[in-house]
């Protein structure tokens, strides 16, 4: 059942939303098009650059993104408190950076400021400013006219922490699920790739190191498991390192050495993305989750999906993470595989879905899945 956009997006229910859009006729207009034998992959950079630009203008931030060859996914966070602090001059400056002609019209400017402020916290306007600009640039490049996007964007309200993290993992693993890449750190045009590259540059990792060498250097560096695969080809024939290797490093790195801990404490995160909770950085809108835990969760989930396995036995160090999210650990892989199909306009526990369904939002999909995925002890 189709819901009006005003009913799909309710900031009183949640500031987090998973949105996606497809190219017209699902054509590969942002990748290699077999029909025309033309590579349009450079357009992915256009989308990423436009997203970053808009987050500097809107009171909307990016938690996760994946730009694919014929569609894209973004997890957005609307920071209303940021907009509330803007002065009238700041609102005008921001709006004029996108619509300069609007600010030139001095007549009724005062009345427009409140409207612009509301629009600068609107996901619909954010998506409009993204999609219209990309469509215009594509039409100019192709010297043609017509629609580039299939239709209006789709959205899912992310009603709790578990919904947010599962949507982010789902988005970050899009290239892995599609069989385009084997590992997250090779998945270009995704937020997970951006986060890993940002950390890698800080650590100046040029070559993969053995576990023994990492131990010997007391490498209390997060994310440990990703560092093993950054910076070049492996000497090992193993396609991936095993989870127990990561656990071994994690245990070896539990040190009170202040100089070693300082390495982790001083790591920064990409400014273009909503950060995870960090010891040295304090952000009011930070995701209340450790970056290392998120990367381990993505890594484990990606390998399980790529190898086409069910969850099996959840690694000992990951089970508490899923339990904290109030998920049944054995159902985690099913959730990430089927997030878009199993839920419609909202993702969350049964109680939260039922509450979101009030006020005219009929026919919400996902109640059955929520009952199965969330633990019986879940509290809204």
CSV table of C-alpha atoms in Angstrom, one decimal:
chain,number,residue,atom,x,y,z
A,1,UNK,CA,0.0,0.0,0.0
A,2,UNK,CA,1.4,3.4,-1.0
A,3,UNK,CA,1.6,6.0,1.7
A,4,UNK,CA,1.8,9.8,1.2
A,5,UNK,CA,5.3,11.1,1.8
A,6,UNK,CA,4.0,13.1,4.8
A,7,UNK,CA,2.9,9.9,6.4
A,8,UNK,CA,6.1,8.0,5.6
A,9,UNK,CA,8.4,10.5,7.2
A,10,UNK,CA,7.5,11.6,10.7
A,11,UNK,CA,10.4,13.2,12.6
A,12,UNK,CA,8.4,12.8,15.9
A,13,UNK,CA,8.7,9.0,15.4
A,14,UNK,CA,12.4,8.9,14.4
A,15,UNK,CA,15.1,11.2,12.9
A,16,UNK,CA,16.6,8.2,11.0
A,17,UNK,CA,15.5,7.1,7.6
A,18,UNK,CA,16.7,4.6,4.9
A,19,UNK,CA,16.0,6.0,1.5
A,20,UNK,CA,16.7,4.6,-2.0
A,21,UNK,CA,16.1,5.4,-5.6
A,22,UNK,CA,16.6,3.6,-8.9
A,23,UNK,CA,17.6,4.7,-12.4
A,24,UNK,CA,14.8,4.7,-15.0
A,25,UNK,CA,14.0,1.2,-16.2
A,26,UNK,CA,16.6,0.0,-13.8
A,27,UNK,CA,19.2,0.7,-16.5
A,28,UNK,CA,22.9,0.8,-15.5
A,29,UNK,CA,23.2,4.5,-16.0
A,30,UNK,CA,25.8,4.8,-13.2
A,31,UNK,CA,27.9,1.9,-14.2
A,32,UNK,CA,28.9,-0.2,-17.2
A,33,UNK,CA,25.9,-0.3,-19.5
A,34,UNK,CA,26.0,-3.6,-21.6
A,35,UNK,CA,23.4,-2.3,-24.0
A,36,UNK,CA,25.4,0.7,-25.1
A,37,UNK,CA,28.8,-0.7,-24.1
A,38,UNK,CA,29.4,2.6,-22.3
A,39,UNK,CA,30.9,3.0,-18.8
A,40,UNK,CA,29.1,5.6,-16.7
A,41,UNK,CA,30.8,4.8,-13.4
A,42,UNK,CA,32.0,8.4,-13.0
A,43,UNK,CA,28.5,9.4,-12.2
A,44,UNK,CA,28.8,7.6,-8.9
A,45,UNK,CA,31.3,10.2,-7.9
A,46,UNK,CA,28.8,12.9,-8.9
A,47,UNK,CA,26.3,11.4,-6.5
A,48,UNK,CA,28.7,11.1,-3.6
A,49,UNK,CA,30.0,14.7,-4.1
A,50,UNK,CA,26.4,16.0,-4.2
A,51,UNK,CA,25.5,14.1,-1.1
A,52,UNK,CA,28.5,15.7,0.8
A,53,UNK,CA,27.6,19.1,-0.5
A,54,UNK,CA,24.0,18.9,0.6
A,55,UNK,CA,24.9,17.7,4.1
A,56,UNK,CA,26.8,21.0,4.5
A,57,UNK,CA,23.6,22.9,3.6
A,58,UNK,CA,20.8,20.9,5.1
A,59,UNK,CA,20.4,19.9,8.8
A,60,UNK,CA,20.6,16.4,7.5
A,61,UNK,CA,23.6,14.0,7.9
A,62,UNK,CA,24.6,10.7,6.3
A,63,UNK,CA,24.9,7.6,8.4
A,64,UNK,CA,25.6,5.2,5.5
A,65,UNK,CA,25.5,5.1,1.7
A,66,UNK,CA,26.0,2.8,-1.2
A,67,UNK,CA,26.0,4.0,-4.8
A,68,UNK,CA,25.4,1.1,-7.2
A,69,UNK,CA,25.3,1.0,-11.0
A,70,UNK,CA,21.5,1.4,-11.3
A,71,UNK,CA,20.4,2.6,-7.8
A,72,UNK,CA,21.6,4.0,-4.6
A,73,UNK,CA,20.9,3.7,-0.8
A,74,UNK,CA,21.4,6.3,1.9
A,75,UNK,CA,20.7,6.2,5.6
A,76,UNK,CA,19.9,9.8,6.7
A,77,UNK,CA,19.7,11.5,10.1
A,78,UNK,CA,17.7,14.7,10.5
A,79,UNK,CA,19.3,17.0,13.1
A,80,UNK,CA,16.4,19.4,13.9
A,81,UNK,CA,18.3,21.0,16.8
A,82,UNK,CA,20.9,22.2,14.4
A,83,UNK,CA,18.3,24.1,12.4
A,84,UNK,CA,16.8,25.6,15.5
A,85,UNK,CA,20.1,27.3,16.3
A,86,UNK,CA,20.4,29.0,12.9
A,87,UNK,CA,20.0,32.7,12.6
A,88,UNK,CA,17.9,34.3,9.8
A,89,UNK,CA,21.1,35.2,8.0
A,90,UNK,CA,22.4,31.7,8.2
A,91,UNK,CA,19.1,30.3,6.8
A,92,UNK,CA,19.2,32.7,3.9
A,93,UNK,CA,22.9,31.8,3.2
A,94,UNK,CA,22.2,28.1,3.2
A,95,UNK,CA,19.1,28.3,1.0
A,96,UNK,CA,20.8,30.8,-1.4
A,97,UNK,CA,23.7,28.4,-1.9
A,98,UNK,CA,21.2,26.0,-3.6
A,99,UNK,CA,18.5,28.4,-4.9
A,100,UNK,CA,20.3,31.8,-5.4
A,101,UNK,CA,17.5,33.4,-7.2
A,102,UNK,CA,15.1,32.9,-4.3
A,103,UNK,CA,17.3,35.0,-2.0
A,104,UNK,CA,17.6,37.8,-4.6
A,105,UNK,CA,13.8,38.4,-4.3
A,106,UNK,CA,13.7,40.7,-1.3
A,107,UNK,CA,9.9,41.0,-1.3
A,108,UNK,CA,8.3,38.8,1.4
A,109,UNK,CA,11.8,37.5,2.4
A,110,UNK,CA,10.8,37.4,6.1
A,111,UNK,CA,7.9,35.2,5.4
A,112,UNK,CA,10.0,32.8,3.4
A,113,UNK,CA,12.7,32.3,6.0
A,114,UNK,CA,10.6,30.0,8.2
A,115,UNK,CA,9.6,28.0,5.1
A,116,UNK,CA,13.2,27.6,4.0
A,117,UNK,CA,14.2,26.6,7.5
A,118,UNK,CA,11.5,23.8,7.4
A,119,UNK,CA,12.7,22.7,4.0
A,120,UNK,CA,16.3,22.5,5.2
A,121,UNK,CA,15.2,19.8,7.6
A,122,UNK,CA,13.1,18.0,5.0
A,123,UNK,CA,14.2,14.7,3.5
A,124,UNK,CA,11.9,15.2,0.6
A,125,UNK,CA,13.7,18.5,-0.3
A,126,UNK,CA,17.1,16.9,0.3
A,127,UNK,CA,16.3,14.2,-2.1
A,128,UNK,CA,14.9,16.6,-4.6
A,129,UNK,CA,18.1,18.7,-4.5
A,130,UNK,CA,20.1,15.5,-5.0
A,131,UNK,CA,18.1,13.8,-7.8
A,132,UNK,CA,17.3,16.9,-9.9
A,133,UNK,CA,20.9,18.0,-10.0
A,134,UNK,CA,22.1,14.5,-11.0
A,135,UNK,CA,19.4,14.2,-13.7
A,136,UNK,CA,20.3,17.6,-15.2
A,137,UNK,CA,24.0,16.8,-15.3
A,138,UNK,CA,23.3,13.4,-16.9
A,139,UNK,CA,21.0,14.9,-19.5
A,140,UNK,CA,23.6,17.6,-20.3
A,141,UNK,CA,26.3,15.0,-20.7
A,142,UNK,CA,24.2,12.8,-23.0
A,143,UNK,CA,22.8,15.9,-24.8
A,144,UNK,CA,19.3,14.6,-24.2
A,145,UNK,CA,16.1,15.2,-22.2
A,146,UNK,CA,13.9,13.0,-20.1
A,147,UNK,CA,13.7,11.2,-16.8
A,148,UNK,CA,16.8,9.7,-15.2
A,149,UNK,CA,15.2,8.3,-12.0
A,150,UNK,CA,12.5,5.7,-12.0
A,151,UNK,CA,10.1,7.6,-9.8
A,152,UNK,CA,9.9,9.1,-6.3
A,153,UNK,CA,12.3,7.8,-3.8
A,154,UNK,CA,11.4,5.0,-1.3
A,155,UNK,CA,11.9,5.4,2.4
A,156,UNK,CA,11.9,3.3,5.6
A,157,UNK,CA,11.6,4.9,9.1
A,158,UNK,CA,14.2,3.3,11.4
A,159,UNK,CA,12.4,3.2,14.7
A,160,UNK,CA,15.1,1.9,17.1
A,161,UNK,CA,18.8,1.4,17.4
A,162,UNK,CA,18.6,-2.1,16.0
A,163,UNK,CA,16.8,-0.9,12.9
A,164,UNK,CA,19.4,1.8,12.4
A,165,UNK,CA,22.4,-0.5,12.6
A,166,UNK,CA,20.8,-3.2,10.5
A,167,UNK,CA,19.9,-0.7,7.8
A,168,UNK,CA,23.5,0.7,7.8
A,169,UNK,CA,24.9,-2.8,7.5
A,170,UNK,CA,22.4,-3.6,4.8
A,171,UNK,CA,23.5,-0.5,2.9
A,172,UNK,CA,27.2,-0.9,3.4
A,173,UNK,CA,27.1,-4.5,2.2
A,174,UNK,CA,25.2,-3.8,-1.0
A,175,UNK,CA,28.2,-4.5,-3.3
A,176,UNK,CA,29.1,-7.7,-1.3
A,177,UNK,CA,25.5,-9.0,-1.5
A,178,UNK,CA,25.4,-8.2,-5.3
A,179,UNK,CA,28.6,-10.2,-5.8
A,180,UNK,CA,30.5,-7.1,-7.1
A,181,UNK,CA,33.1,-7.2,-4.3
A,182,UNK,CA,34.2,-9.7,-1.8
A,183,UNK,CA,35.0,-7.5,1.1
A,184,UNK,CA,33.8,-4.2,2.5
A,185,UNK,CA,37.2,-2.4,2.2
A,186,UNK,CA,37.1,-3.1,-1.5
A,187,UNK,CA,33.5,-1.7,-1.9
A,188,UNK,CA,34.1,1.7,-3.4
A,189,UNK,CA,31.3,4.3,-3.3
A,190,UNK,CA,30.1,3.1,0.1
A,191,UNK,CA,30.3,4.7,3.5
A,192,UNK,CA,32.1,1.6,4.9
A,193,UNK,CA,34.8,2.1,2.3
A,194,UNK,CA,35.1,5.8,3.2
A,195,UNK,CA,35.4,5.0,6.9
A,196,UNK,CA,38.1,2.4,6.4
A,197,UNK,CA,40.1,4.6,4.0
A,198,UNK,CA,39.9,7.5,6.5
A,199,UNK,CA,41.3,5.3,9.3
A,200,UNK,CA,43.9,3.7,7.0
A,201,UNK,CA,45.3,7.0,6.0
A,202,UNK,CA,45.7,8.1,9.7
A,203,UNK,CA,47.5,4.8,10.6
A,204,UNK,CA,49.6,5.0,7.4
A,205,UNK,CA,49.2,1.3,6.8
A,206,UNK,CA,51.1,0.4,3.7
A,207,UNK,CA,51.3,-3.4,4.0
A,208,UNK,CA,49.2,-6.0,5.7
A,209,UNK,CA,50.9,-7.3,8.8
A,210,UNK,CA,50.9,-10.7,10.3
A,211,UNK,CA,49.0,-11.3,13.6
A,212,UNK,CA,52.3,-12.0,15.4
A,213,UNK,CA,53.8,-8.8,14.2
A,214,UNK,CA,50.7,-6.8,15.3
A,215,UNK,CA,51.0,-8.5,18.7
A,216,UNK,CA,54.7,-7.7,18.9
A,217,UNK,CA,54.0,-4.1,18.2
A,218,UNK,CA,51.3,-4.0,20.8
A,219,UNK,CA,49.0,-2.7,18.1
A,220,UNK,CA,46.0,-1.5,20.1
A,221,UNK,CA,44.5,0.0,17.0
A,222,UNK,CA,40.9,-0.1,15.9
A,223,UNK,CA,39.5,-1.6,13.7
A,224,UNK,CA,42.0,-4.5,14.1
A,225,UNK,CA,40.4,-6.9,11.6
A,226,UNK,CA,40.2,-4.3,8.8
A,227,UNK,CA,43.8,-3.2,9.3
A,228,UNK,CA,44.9,-6.8,8.4
A,229,UNK,CA,43.5,-6.4,4.9
A,230,UNK,CA,44.3,-2.7,4.1
A,231,UNK,CA,47.1,-1.4,2.0
A,232,UNK,CA,47.9,-4.0,-0.6
A,233,UNK,CA,47.9,-7.7,-1.6
A,234,UNK,CA,48.3,-10.4,1.0
A,235,UNK,CA,51.2,-12.8,1.1
A,236,UNK,CA,48.8,-15.3,2.4
A,237,UNK,CA,46.5,-17.3,0.1
A,238,UNK,CA,43.6,-17.0,2.5
A,239,UNK,CA,40.9,-14.8,1.0
A,240,UNK,CA,40.0,-13.5,4.4
A,241,UNK,CA,41.3,-13.8,8.0
A,242,UNK,CA,39.2,-15.8,10.4
A,243,UNK,CA,37.1,-14.3,13.1
A,244,UNK,CA,39.1,-16.1,15.8
A,245,UNK,CA,42.2,-14.2,14.5
A,246,UNK,CA,40.4,-11.0,15.2
A,247,UNK,CA,39.4,-12.1,18.7
A,248,UNK,CA,43.0,-13.1,19.3
A,249,UNK,CA,44.2,-9.6,18.4
A,250,UNK,CA,41.5,-7.9,20.3
A,251,UNK,CA,42.5,-9.9,23.5
A,252,UNK,CA,46.2,-9.2,22.9
A,253,UNK,CA,45.5,-5.5,22.5
A,254,UNK,CA,43.8,-5.0,25.9
A,255,UNK,CA,46.6,-3.1,27.4
A,256,UNK,CA,46.9,-0.2,29.9
A,257,UNK,CA,49.8,1.2,27.9
A,258,UNK,CA,48.8,4.9,27.5
A,259,UNK,CA,50.9,5.5,24.4
A,260,UNK,CA,49.2,2.6,22.7
A,261,UNK,CA,45.8,3.6,23.8
A,262,UNK,CA,46.5,7.1,22.5
A,263,UNK,CA,46.6,5.7,18.9
A,264,UNK,CA,43.0,4.7,19.2
A,265,UNK,CA,41.9,7.8,21.2
A,266,UNK,CA,43.3,10.2,18.6
A,267,UNK,CA,41.7,8.6,15.5
A,268,UNK,CA,39.2,10.9,13.8
A,269,UNK,CA,36.2,9.9,11.7
A,270,UNK,CA,35.1,11.2,8.3
A,271,UNK,CA,33.4,14.7,8.7
A,272,UNK,CA,30.9,13.8,5.9
A,273,UNK,CA,29.4,10.9,7.9
A,274,UNK,CA,27.6,10.7,11.2
A,275,UNK,CA,30.3,9.4,13.6
A,276,UNK,CA,30.3,6.5,15.9
A,277,UNK,CA,30.8,7.0,19.6
A,278,UNK,CA,34.5,7.8,20.2
A,279,UNK,CA,36.6,8.3,23.3
A,280,UNK,CA,38.3,11.5,22.1
A,281,UNK,CA,35.5,13.0,19.9
A,282,UNK,CA,32.2,14.0,21.4
A,283,UNK,CA,29.3,14.6,19.1
A,284,UNK,CA,25.7,15.1,20.2
A,285,UNK,CA,24.5,13.2,17.2
A,286,UNK,CA,27.0,10.3,17.3
A,287,UNK,CA,25.8,6.8,16.8
A,288,UNK,CA,25.8,5.1,20.3
A,289,UNK,CA,27.9,2.2,19.1
A,290,UNK,CA,31.7,1.6,18.9
A,291,UNK,CA,33.2,1.8,15.4
A,292,UNK,CA,35.2,-1.3,16.0
A,293,UNK,CA,32.1,-3.3,16.9
A,294,UNK,CA,30.3,-2.0,13.8
A,295,UNK,CA,33.1,-3.0,11.5
A,296,UNK,CA,33.4,-6.4,13.0
A,297,UNK,CA,29.6,-6.8,12.6
A,298,UNK,CA,29.9,-5.7,8.9
A,299,UNK,CA,32.8,-8.0,8.3
A,300,UNK,CA,31.2,-11.1,9.8
A,301,UNK,CA,27.9,-10.4,8.1
A,302,UNK,CA,29.5,-9.8,4.7
A,303,UNK,CA,31.5,-13.0,4.8
A,304,UNK,CA,28.5,-15.1,5.9
A,305,UNK,CA,26.4,-13.6,3.1
A,306,UNK,CA,29.1,-14.0,0.5
A,307,UNK,CA,29.7,-17.6,1.4
A,308,UNK,CA,25.9,-18.1,1.2
A,309,UNK,CA,25.6,-19.4,4.7
A,310,UNK,CA,23.0,-19.0,7.4
A,311,UNK,CA,24.1,-17.5,10.7
A,312,UNK,CA,25.2,-20.8,12.3
A,313,UNK,CA,27.0,-20.2,15.5
A,314,UNK,CA,27.4,-16.4,16.1
A,315,UNK,CA,31.0,-15.6,17.1
A,316,UNK,CA,31.3,-15.2,20.9
A,317,UNK,CA,32.4,-11.6,20.8
A,318,UNK,CA,29.5,-10.6,18.4
A,319,UNK,CA,26.6,-12.2,20.3
A,320,UNK,CA,26.5,-9.5,23.0
A,321,UNK,CA,26.4,-6.8,20.3
A,322,UNK,CA,23.3,-8.4,18.8
A,323,UNK,CA,21.8,-9.0,22.2
A,324,UNK,CA,22.2,-5.3,23.0
A,325,UNK,CA,20.3,-4.5,19.9
A,326,UNK,CA,17.6,-6.8,21.3
A,327,UNK,CA,17.8,-9.1,18.3
A,328,UNK,CA,17.8,-12.9,18.3
A,329,UNK,CA,21.4,-13.5,17.2
A,330,UNK,CA,20.4,-16.5,15.0
A,331,UNK,CA,18.1,-14.3,12.9
A,332,UNK,CA,20.6,-11.5,12.2
A,333,UNK,CA,21.7,-12.7,8.8
A,334,UNK,CA,18.1,-13.1,7.7
A,335,UNK,CA,17.4,-9.6,8.7
A,336,UNK,CA,20.2,-8.1,6.7
A,337,UNK,CA,19.5,-10.2,3.7
A,338,UNK,CA,15.8,-9.3,3.6
A,339,UNK,CA,15.5,-5.8,5.2
A,340,UNK,CA,14.0,-4.2,2.1
A,341,UNK,CA,11.7,-7.0,1.3
A,342,UNK,CA,10.5,-7.9,4.8
A,343,UNK,CA,9.7,-4.4,5.9
A,344,UNK,CA,8.0,-1.7,4.0
A,345,UNK,CA,7.8,1.9,5.3
A,346,UNK,CA,9.3,1.3,8.7
A,347,UNK,CA,11.7,-1.1,10.5
A,348,UNK,CA,11.6,-1.8,14.2
A,349,UNK,CA,10.1,-4.0,16.9
A,350,UNK,CA,6.5,-5.2,16.8
A,351,UNK,CA,5.4,-2.5,19.4
A,352,UNK,CA,7.1,0.3,17.5
A,353,UNK,CA,5.7,-0.8,14.2
A,354,UNK,CA,2.2,-0.9,15.6
A,355,UNK,CA,2.6,2.6,17.1
A,356,UNK,CA,4.0,3.9,13.8
A,357,UNK,CA,1.0,2.3,12.0
A,358,UNK,CA,-1.4,4.5,14.0
A,359,UNK,CA,-2.8,7.7,12.5
A,360,UNK,CA,-3.7,6.4,9.1
A,361,UNK,CA,-0.6,4.4,8.2
A,362,UNK,CA,-2.4,1.2,7.3
A,363,UNK,CA,-0.9,-2.0,5.8
A,364,UNK,CA,2.6,-1.7,7.3
A,365,UNK,CA,4.6,-4.7,6.3
A,366,UNK,CA,7.0,-6.4,8.8
A,367,UNK,CA,5.0,-7.3,11.9
A,368,UNK,CA,5.6,-11.0,11.4
A,369,UNK,CA,9.3,-10.5,10.8
A,370,UNK,CA,9.6,-8.2,13.8
A,371,UNK,CA,8.1,-10.9,16.1
A,372,UNK,CA,10.7,-13.4,14.8
A,373,UNK,CA,13.7,-11.1,14.8
A,374,UNK,CA,13.4,-9.3,18.1
A,375,UNK,CA,13.9,-11.0,21.3
A,376,UNK,CA,11.0,-11.7,23.6
A,377,UNK,CA,12.5,-9.4,26.2
A,378,UNK,CA,12.4,-6.4,23.8
A,379,UNK,CA,11.0,-3.2,25.4
A,380,UNK,CA,10.0,-0.3,23.2
